[in-house]
PDB file of C-alpha atoms in Angstrom:
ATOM      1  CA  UNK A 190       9.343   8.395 -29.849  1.00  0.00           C
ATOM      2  CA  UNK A 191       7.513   4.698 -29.470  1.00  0.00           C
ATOM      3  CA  UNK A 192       5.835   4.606 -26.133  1.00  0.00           C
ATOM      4  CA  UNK A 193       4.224   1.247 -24.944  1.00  0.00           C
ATOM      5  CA  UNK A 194       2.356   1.277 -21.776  1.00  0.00           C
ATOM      6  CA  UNK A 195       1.158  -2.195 -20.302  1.00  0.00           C
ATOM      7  CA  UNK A 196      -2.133  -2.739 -18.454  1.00  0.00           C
ATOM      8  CA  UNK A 197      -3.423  -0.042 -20.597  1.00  0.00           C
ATOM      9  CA  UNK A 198      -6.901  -2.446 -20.159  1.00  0.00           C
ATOM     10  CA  UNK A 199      -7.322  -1.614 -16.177  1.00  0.00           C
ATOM     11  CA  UNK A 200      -8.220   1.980 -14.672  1.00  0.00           C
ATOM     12  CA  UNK A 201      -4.605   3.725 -14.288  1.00  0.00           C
ATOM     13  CA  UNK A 202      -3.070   2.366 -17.982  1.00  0.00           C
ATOM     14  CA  UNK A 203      -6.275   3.480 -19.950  1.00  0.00           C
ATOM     15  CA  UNK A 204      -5.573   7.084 -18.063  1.00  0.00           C
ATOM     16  CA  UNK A 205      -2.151   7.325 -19.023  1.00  0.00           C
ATOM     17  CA  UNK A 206      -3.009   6.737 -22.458  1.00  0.00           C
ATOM     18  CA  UNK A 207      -5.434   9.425 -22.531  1.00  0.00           C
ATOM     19  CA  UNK A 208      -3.421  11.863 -20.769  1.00  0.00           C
ATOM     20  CA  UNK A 209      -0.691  11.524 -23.452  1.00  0.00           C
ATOM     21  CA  UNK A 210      -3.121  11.981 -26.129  1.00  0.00           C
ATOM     22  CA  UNK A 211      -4.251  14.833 -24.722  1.00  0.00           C
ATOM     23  CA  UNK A 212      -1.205  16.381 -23.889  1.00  0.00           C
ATOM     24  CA  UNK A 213      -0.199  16.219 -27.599  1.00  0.00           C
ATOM     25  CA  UNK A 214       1.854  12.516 -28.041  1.00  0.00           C
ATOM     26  CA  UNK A 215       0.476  11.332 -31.711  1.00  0.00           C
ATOM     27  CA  UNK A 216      -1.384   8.600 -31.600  1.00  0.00           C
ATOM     28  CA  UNK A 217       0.929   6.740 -33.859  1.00  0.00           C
ATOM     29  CA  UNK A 218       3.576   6.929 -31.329  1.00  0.00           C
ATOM     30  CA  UNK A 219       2.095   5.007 -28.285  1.00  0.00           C
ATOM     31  CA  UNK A 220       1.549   1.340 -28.174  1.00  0.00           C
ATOM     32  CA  UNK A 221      -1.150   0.330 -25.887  1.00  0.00           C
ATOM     33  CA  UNK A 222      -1.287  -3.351 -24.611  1.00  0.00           C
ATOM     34  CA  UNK A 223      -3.232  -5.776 -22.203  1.00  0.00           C
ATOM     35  CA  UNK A 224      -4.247  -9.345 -22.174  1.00  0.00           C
ATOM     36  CA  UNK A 225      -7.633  -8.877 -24.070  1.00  0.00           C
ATOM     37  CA  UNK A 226      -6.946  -6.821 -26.853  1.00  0.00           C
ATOM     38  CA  UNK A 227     -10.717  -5.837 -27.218  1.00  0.00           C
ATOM     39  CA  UNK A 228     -11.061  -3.529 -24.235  1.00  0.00           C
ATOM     40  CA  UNK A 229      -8.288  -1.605 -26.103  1.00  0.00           C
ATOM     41  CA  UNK A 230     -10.912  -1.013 -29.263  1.00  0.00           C
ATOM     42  CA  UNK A 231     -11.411   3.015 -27.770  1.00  0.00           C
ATOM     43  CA  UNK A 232      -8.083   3.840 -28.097  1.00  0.00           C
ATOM     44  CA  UNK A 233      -7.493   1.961 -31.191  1.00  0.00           C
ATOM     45  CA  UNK A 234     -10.692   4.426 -32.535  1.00  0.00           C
ATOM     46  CA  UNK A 235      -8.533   7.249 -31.715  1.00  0.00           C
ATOM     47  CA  UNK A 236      -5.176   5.587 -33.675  1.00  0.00           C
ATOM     48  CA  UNK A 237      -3.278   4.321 -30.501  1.00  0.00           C
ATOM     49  CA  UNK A 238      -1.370   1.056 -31.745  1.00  0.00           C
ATOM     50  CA  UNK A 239      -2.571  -1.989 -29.995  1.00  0.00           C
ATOM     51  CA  UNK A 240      -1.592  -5.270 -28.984  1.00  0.00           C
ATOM     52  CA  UNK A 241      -2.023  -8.287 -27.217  1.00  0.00           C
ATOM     53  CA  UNK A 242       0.444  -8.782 -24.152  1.00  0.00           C
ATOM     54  CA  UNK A 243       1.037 -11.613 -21.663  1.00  0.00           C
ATOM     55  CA  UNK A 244       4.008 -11.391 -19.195  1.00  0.00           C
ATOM     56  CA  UNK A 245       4.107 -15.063 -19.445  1.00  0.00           C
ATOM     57  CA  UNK A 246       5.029 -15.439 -22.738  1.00  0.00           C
ATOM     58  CA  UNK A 247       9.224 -13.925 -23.227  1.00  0.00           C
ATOM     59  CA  UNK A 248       9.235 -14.104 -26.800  1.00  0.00           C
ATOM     60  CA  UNK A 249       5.659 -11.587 -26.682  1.00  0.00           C
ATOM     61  CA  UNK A 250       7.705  -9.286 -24.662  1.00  0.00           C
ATOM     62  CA  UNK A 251      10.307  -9.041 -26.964  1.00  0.00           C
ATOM     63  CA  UNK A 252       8.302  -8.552 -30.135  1.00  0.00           C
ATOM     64  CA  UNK A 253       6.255  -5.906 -28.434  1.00  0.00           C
ATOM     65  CA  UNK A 254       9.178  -3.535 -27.623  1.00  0.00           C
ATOM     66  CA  UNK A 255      11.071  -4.409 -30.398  1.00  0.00           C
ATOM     67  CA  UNK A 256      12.267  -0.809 -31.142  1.00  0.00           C
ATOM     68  CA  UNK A 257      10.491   1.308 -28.052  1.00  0.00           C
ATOM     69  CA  UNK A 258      11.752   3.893 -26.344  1.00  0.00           C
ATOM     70  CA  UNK A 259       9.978   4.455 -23.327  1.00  0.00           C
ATOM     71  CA  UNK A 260       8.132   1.553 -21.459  1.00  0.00           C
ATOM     72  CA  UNK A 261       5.285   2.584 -18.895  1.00  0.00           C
ATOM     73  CA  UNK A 262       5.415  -0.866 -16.757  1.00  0.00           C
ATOM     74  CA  UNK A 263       2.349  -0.857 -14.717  1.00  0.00           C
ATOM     75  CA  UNK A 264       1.973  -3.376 -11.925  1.00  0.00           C
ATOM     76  CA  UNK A 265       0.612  -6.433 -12.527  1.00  0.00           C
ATOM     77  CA  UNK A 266      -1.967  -7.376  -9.946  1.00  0.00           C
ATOM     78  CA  UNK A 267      -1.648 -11.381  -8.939  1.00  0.00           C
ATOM     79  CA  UNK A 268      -0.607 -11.759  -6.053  1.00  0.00           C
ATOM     80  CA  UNK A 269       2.959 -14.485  -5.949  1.00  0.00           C
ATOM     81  CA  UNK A 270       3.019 -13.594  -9.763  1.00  0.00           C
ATOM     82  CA  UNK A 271       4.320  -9.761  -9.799  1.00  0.00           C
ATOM     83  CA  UNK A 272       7.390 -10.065  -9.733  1.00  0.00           C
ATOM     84  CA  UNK A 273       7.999 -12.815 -11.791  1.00  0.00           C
ATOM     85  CA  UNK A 274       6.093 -10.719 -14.670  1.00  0.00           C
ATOM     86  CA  UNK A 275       8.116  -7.612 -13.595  1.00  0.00           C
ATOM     87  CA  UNK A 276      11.434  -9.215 -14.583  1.00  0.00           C
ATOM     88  CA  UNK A 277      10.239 -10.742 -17.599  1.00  0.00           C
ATOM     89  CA  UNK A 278       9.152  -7.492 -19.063  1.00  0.00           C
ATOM     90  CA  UNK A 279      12.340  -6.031 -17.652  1.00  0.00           C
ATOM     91  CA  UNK A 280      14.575  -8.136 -19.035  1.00  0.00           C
ATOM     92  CA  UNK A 281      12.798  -7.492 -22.456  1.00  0.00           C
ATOM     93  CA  UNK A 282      13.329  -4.038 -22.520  1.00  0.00           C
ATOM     94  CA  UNK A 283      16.814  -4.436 -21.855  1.00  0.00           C
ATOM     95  CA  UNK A 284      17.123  -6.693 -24.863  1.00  0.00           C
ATOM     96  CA  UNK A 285      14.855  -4.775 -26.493  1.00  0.00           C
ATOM     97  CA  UNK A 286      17.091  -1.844 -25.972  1.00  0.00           C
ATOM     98  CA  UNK A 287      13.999   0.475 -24.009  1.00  0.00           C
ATOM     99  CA  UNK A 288      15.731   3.443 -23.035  1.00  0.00           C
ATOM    100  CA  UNK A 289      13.580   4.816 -20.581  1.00  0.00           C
ATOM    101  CA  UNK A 290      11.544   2.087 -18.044  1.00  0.00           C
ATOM    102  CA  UNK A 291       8.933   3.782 -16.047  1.00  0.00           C
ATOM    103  CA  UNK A 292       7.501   1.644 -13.045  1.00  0.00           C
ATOM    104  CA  UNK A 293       4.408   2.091 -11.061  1.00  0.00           C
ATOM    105  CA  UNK A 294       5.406   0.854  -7.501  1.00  0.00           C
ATOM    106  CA  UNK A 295       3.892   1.429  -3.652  1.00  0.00           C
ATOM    107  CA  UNK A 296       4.573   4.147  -1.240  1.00  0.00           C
ATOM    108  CA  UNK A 297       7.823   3.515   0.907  1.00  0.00           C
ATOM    109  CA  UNK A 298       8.347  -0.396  -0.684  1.00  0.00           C
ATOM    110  CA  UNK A 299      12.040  -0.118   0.178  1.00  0.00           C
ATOM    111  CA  UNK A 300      10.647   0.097   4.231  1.00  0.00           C
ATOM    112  CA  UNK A 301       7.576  -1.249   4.202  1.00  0.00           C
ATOM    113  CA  UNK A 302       6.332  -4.420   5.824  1.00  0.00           C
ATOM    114  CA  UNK A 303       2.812  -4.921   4.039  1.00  0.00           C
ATOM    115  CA  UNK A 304       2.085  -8.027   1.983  1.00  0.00           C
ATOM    116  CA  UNK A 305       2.000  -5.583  -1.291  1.00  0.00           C
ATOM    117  CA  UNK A 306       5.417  -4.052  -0.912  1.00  0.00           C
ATOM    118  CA  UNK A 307       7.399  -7.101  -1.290  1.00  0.00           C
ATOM    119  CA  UNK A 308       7.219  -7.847  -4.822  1.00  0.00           C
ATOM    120  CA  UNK A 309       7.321  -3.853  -5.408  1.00  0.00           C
ATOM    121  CA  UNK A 310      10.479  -3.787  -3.525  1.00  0.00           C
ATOM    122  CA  UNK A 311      12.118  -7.338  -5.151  1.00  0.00           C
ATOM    123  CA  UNK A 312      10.877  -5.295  -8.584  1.00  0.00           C
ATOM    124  CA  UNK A 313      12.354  -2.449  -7.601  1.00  0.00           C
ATOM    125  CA  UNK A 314      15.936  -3.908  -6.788  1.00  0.00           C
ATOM    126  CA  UNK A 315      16.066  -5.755  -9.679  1.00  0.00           C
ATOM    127  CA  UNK A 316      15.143  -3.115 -12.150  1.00  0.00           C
ATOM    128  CA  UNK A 317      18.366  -0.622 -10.676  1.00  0.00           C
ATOM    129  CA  UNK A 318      20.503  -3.907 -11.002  1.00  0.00           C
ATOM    130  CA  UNK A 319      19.677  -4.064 -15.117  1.00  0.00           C
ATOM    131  CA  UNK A 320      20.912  -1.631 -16.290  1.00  0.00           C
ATOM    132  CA  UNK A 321      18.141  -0.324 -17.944  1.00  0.00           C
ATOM    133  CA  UNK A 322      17.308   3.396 -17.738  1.00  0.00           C
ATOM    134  CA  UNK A 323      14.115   3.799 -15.007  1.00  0.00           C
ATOM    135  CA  UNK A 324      12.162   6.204 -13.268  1.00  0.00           C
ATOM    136  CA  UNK A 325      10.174   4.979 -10.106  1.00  0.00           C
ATOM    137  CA  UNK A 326       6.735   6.261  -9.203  1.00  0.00           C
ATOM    138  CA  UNK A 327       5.864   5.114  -5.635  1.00  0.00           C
ATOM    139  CA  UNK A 328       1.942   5.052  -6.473  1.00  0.00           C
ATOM    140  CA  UNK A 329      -0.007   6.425  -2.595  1.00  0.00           C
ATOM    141  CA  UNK A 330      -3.326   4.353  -2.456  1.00  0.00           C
ATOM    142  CA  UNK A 331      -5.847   4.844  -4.856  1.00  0.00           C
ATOM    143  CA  UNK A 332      -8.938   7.338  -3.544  1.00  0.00           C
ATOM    144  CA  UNK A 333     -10.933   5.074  -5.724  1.00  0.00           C
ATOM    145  CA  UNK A 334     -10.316   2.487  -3.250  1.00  0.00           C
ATOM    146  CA  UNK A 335     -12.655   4.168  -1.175  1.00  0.00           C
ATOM    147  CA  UNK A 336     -14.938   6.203  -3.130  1.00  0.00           C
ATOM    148  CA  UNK A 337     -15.829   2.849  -4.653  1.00  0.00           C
ATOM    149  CA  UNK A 338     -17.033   1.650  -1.420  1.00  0.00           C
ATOM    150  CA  UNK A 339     -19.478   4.451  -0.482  1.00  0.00           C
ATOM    151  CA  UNK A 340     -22.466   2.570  -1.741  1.00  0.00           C
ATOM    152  CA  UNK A 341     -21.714  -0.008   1.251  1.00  0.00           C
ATOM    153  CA  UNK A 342     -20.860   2.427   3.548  1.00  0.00           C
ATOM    154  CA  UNK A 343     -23.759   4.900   2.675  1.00  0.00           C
ATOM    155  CA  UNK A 344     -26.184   1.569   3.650  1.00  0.00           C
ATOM    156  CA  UNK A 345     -25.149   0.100   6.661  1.00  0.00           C
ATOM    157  CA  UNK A 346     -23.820   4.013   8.255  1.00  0.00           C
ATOM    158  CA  UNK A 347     -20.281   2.530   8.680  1.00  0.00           C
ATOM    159  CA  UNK A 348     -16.364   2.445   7.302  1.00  0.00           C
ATOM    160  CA  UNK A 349     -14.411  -0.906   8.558  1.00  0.00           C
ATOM    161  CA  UNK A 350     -11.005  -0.723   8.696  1.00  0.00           C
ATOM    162  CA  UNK A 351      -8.020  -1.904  10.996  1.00  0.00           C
ATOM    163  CA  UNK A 352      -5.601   1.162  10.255  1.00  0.00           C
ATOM    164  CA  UNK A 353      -6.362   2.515  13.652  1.00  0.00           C
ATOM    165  CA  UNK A 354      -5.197   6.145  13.666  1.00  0.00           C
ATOM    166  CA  UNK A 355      -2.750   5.954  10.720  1.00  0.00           C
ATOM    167  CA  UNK A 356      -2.523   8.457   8.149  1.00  0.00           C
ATOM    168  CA  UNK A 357      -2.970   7.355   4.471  1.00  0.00           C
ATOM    169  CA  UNK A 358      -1.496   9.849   1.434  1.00  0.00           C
ATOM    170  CA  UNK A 359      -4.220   9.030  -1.123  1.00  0.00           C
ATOM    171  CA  UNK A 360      -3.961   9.888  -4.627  1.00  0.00           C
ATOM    172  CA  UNK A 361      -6.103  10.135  -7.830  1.00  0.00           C
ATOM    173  CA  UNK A 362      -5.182   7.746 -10.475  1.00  0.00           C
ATOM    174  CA  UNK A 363      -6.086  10.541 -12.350  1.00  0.00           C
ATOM    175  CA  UNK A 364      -3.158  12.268 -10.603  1.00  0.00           C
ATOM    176  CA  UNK A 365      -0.638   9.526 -10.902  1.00  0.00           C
ATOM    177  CA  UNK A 366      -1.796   9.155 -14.605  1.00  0.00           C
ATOM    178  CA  UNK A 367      -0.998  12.346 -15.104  1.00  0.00           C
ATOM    179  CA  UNK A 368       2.475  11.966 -13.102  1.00  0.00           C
ATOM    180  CA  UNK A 369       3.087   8.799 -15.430  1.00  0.00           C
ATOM    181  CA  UNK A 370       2.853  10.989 -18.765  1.00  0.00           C
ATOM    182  CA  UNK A 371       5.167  13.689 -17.635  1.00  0.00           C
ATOM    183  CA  UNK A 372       7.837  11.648 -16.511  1.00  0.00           C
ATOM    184  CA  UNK A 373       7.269   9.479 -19.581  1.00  0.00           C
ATOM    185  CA  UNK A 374       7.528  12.548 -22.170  1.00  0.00           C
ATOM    186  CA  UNK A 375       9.871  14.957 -20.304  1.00  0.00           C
ATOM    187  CA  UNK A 376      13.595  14.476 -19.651  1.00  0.00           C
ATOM    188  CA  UNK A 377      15.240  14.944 -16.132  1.00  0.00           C
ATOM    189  CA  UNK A 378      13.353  12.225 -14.443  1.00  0.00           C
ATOM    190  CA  UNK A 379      15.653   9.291 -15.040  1.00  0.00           C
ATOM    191  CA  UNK A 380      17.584   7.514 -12.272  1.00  0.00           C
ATOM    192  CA  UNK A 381      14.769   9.409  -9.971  1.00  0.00           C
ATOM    193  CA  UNK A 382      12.105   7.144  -7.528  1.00  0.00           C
ATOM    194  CA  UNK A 383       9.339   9.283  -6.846  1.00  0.00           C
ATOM    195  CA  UNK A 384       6.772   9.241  -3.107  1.00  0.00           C
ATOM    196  CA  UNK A 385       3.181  10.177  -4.906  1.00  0.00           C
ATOM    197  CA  UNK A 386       1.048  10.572  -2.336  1.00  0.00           C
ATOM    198  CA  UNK A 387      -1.772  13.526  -1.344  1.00  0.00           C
ATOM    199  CA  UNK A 388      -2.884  15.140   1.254  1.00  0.00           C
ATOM    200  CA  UNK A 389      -3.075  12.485   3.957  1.00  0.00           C
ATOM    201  CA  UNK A 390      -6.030  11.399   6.187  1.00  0.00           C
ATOM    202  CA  UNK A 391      -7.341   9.440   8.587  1.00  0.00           C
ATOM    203  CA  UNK A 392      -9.734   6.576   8.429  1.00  0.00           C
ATOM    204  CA  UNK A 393     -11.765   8.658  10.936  1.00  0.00           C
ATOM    205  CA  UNK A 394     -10.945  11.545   8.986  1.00  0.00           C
ATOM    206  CA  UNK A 395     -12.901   9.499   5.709  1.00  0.00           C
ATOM    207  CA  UNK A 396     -15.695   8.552   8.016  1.00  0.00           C
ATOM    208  CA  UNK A 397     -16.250  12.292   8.407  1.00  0.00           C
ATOM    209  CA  UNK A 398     -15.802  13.883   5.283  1.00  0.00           C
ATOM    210  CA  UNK A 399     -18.455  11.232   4.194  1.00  0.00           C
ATOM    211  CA  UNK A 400     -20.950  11.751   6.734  1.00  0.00           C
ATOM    212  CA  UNK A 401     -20.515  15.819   6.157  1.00  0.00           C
ATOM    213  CA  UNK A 402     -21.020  15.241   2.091  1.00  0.00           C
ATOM    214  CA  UNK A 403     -23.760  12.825   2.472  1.00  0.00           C
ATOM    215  CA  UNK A 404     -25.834  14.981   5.403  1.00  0.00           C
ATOM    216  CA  UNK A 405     -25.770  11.578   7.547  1.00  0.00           C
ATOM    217  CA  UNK A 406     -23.611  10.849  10.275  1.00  0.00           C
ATOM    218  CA  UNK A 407     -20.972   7.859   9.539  1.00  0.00           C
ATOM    219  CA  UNK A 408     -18.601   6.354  12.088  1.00  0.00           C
ATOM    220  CA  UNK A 409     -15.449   4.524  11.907  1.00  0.00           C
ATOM    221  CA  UNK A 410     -15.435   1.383  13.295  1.00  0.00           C
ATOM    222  CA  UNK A 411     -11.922  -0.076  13.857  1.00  0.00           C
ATOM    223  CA  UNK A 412     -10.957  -3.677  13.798  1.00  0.00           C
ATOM    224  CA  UNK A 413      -8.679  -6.613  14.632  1.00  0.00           C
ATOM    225  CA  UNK A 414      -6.656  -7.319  11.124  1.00  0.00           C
ATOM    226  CA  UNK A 415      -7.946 -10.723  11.418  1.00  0.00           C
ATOM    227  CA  UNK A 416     -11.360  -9.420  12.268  1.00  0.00           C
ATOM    228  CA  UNK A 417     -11.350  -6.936   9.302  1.00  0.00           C
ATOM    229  CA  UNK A 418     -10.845  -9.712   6.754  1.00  0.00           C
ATOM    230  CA  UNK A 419     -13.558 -11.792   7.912  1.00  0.00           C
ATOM    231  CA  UNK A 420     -15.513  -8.818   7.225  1.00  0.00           C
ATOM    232  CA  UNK A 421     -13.910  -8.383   3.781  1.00  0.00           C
ATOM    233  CA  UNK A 422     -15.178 -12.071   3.112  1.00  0.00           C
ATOM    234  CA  UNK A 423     -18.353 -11.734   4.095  1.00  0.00           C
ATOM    235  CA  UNK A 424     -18.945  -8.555   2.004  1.00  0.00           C
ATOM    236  CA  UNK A 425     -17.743 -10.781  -0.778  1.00  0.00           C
ATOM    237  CA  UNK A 426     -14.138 -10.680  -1.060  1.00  0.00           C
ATOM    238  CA  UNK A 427     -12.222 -13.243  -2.289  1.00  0.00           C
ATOM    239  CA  UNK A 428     -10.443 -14.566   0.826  1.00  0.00           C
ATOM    240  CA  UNK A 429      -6.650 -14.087  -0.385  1.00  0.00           C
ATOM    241  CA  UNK A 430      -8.027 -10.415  -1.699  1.00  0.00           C
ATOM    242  CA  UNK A 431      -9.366  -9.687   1.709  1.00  0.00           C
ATOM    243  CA  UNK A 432      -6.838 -11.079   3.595  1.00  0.00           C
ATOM    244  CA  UNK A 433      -4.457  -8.644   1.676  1.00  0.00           C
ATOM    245  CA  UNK A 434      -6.423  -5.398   2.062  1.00  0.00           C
ATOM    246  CA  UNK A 435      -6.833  -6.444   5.668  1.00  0.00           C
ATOM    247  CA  UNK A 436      -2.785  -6.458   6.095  1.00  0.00           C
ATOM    248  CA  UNK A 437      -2.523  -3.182   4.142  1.00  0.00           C
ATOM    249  CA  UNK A 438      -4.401  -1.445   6.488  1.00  0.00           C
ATOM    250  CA  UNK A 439      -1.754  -2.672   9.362  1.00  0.00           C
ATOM    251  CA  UNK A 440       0.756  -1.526   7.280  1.00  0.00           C
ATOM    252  CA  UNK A 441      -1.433   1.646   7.110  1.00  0.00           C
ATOM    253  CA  UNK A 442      -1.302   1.946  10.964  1.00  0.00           C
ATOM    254  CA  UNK A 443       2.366   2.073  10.673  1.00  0.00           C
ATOM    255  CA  UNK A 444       2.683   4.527   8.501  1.00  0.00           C
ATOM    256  CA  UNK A 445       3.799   2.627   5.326  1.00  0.00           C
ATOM    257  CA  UNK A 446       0.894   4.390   3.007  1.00  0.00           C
ATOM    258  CA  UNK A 447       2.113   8.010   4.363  1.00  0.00           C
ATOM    259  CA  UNK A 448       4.341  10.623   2.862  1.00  0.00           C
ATOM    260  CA  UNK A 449       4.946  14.094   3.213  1.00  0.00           C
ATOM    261  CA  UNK A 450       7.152  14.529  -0.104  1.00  0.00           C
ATOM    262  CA  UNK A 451       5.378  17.291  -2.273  1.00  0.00           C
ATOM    263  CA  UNK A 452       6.524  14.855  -5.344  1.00  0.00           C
ATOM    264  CA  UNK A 453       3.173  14.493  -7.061  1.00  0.00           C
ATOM    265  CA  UNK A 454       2.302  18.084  -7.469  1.00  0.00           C
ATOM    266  CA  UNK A 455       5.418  19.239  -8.500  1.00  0.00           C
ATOM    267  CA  UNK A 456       5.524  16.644 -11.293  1.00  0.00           C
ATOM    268  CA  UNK A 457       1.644  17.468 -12.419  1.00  0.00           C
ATOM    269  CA  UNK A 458       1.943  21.126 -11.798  1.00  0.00           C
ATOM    270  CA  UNK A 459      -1.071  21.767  -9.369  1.00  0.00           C
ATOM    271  CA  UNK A 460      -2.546  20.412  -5.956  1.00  0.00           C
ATOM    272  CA  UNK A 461      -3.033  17.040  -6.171  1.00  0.00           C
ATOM    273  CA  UNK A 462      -7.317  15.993  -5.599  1.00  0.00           C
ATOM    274  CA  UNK A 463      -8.405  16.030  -2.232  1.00  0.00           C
ATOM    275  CA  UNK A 464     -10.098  13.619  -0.178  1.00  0.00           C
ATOM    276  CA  UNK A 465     -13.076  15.546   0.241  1.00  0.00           C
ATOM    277  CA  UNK A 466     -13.317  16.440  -3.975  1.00  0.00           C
ATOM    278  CA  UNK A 467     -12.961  12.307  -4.562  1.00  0.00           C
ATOM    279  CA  UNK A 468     -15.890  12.116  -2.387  1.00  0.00           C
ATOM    280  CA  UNK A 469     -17.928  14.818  -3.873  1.00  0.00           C
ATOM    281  CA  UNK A 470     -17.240  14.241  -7.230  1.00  0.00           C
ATOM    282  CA  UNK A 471     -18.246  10.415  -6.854  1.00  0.00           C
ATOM    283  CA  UNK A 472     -21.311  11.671  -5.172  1.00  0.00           C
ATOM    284  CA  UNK A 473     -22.007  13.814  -7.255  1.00  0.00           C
ATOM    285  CA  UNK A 474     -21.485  11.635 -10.446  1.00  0.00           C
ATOM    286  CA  UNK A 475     -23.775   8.808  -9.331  1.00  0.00           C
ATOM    287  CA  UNK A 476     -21.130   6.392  -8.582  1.00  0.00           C
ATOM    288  CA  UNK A 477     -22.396   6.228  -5.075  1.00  0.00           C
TER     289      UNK A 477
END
């Protein structure tokens, strides 16, 4: 069994490779690619196949999954460009004959209204219209997304935000790593879209569980959208970037990053991480 898994350069594809070495795929069967081949050197180390791969270039496509099985499509993260890359690499592993495309997408894209569901919905539609066999996996935002802020928020006492009183189902990219390989390597997933989200929270609830693991009290301070992305720029942001976060965490206050499907821990076999053992363990670990 040939497994390639794209983006295997960023956070979540490097996981999934790991996870399926661990879990016993042999190295020579997995095909890790990304656009600069040398960040894929410590898998190479441990025998993983690698290669150069830009969803701009067909013909590349092609002559990657030339004779794969199982595709691990990870979403590409340009804004206007997604989906565009999505269908490329989809309609390669039709002609490529892939039988088995697994696609990272966002909580609820088929409903919600935020800026980053669109392209995971178009994705999404087009993918059940080729043909090709598919698994979903409805990716719940990233606990890293906010464990990677607590150096900010541990200076000036405060979490921003514009989500209001909206719960968000975060999730480990450990956790959806781990969701990846198993649908990836077991049978009885195909045709399926999966909701992978954790135990949800509030912003307020974050604010909290922050102040209680640091011993120092942190509020929530809530903010017009437009408000919240002026902020975002003047931390640094890139304006589009901040402008996008800023109009996730509307959708957040909807209730577009929420689910109560028990999907994730029935795929990985345990409880997925909490919100309170993100924080520690980036505490704890020095990342904050």
């Amino acid at each position: 069994m040939s497994v390639v898994i794209t983006g295997a350069t960023g956070h979540l594809g490097r996981l999934v490779v790991d996870r399926l070495l661990d879990t016993g795929t042999p190295a020579g069967d997995i095909i890790a690619t990304g656009r600069d081949v040398a960040k894929l050197e410590p898998v190479a180390a441990r025998g993983v196949t690698t290669h150069r791969l830009d969803f701009a270039d067909p013909a590349q496509l092609e002559a990657v999954l030339a004779g794969a099985d199982r595709l691990l499509l990870v979403s590409t993260t340009t804004a206007g460009e997604r989906f565009d890359n999505h269908r490329r690499a989809i309609d390669a592993a039709r002609a490529s004959g892939v039988k088995r495309l697994v696609y990272t997408s966002t909580l609820n894209a088929d409903t919600a209204r935020m800026r980053l569901a669109e392209e995971h919905r178009r994705t999404e539609e087009y993918l059940r219209e080729s043909e090709v066999p598919f698994v979903i996996l409805r990716n719940g935002w990233y606990l890293e997304n906010y464990t990677g802020q607590l150096p900010l928020i541990r200076r000036h006492g405060v979490l921003l935000g514009s989500a209001r009183d909206g719960a968000v189902s975060g999730a480990s990219r450990r956790d959806l790593a781990d969701a990846a390989a198993v649908v990836l390597t077991q049978d009885g997933h195909e045709g399926s879209t999966y909701e992978l989200g954790g135990e949800p929270f509030t912003l307020s609830d974050l604010a909290a569980t922050i102040g209680e693991e640091l011993g120092t009290p942190i509020a929530y301070q809530d903010l017009p959208v437009d408000a919240y992305a002026e902020a975002l720029i003047g931390a640094g942001l890139p304006a589009d970037l901040a402008k996008i976060l800023a109009d996730a965490d509307a959708g957040l206050a909807r209730g577009e990053l929420y689910t109560d499907s028990d999907d994730l821990p029935r795929l990985i076999g345990r409880a997925a991480t909490t919100l309170r053992d993100a924080v520690h363990a980036a505490l704890t670990h020095g990342n904050a």
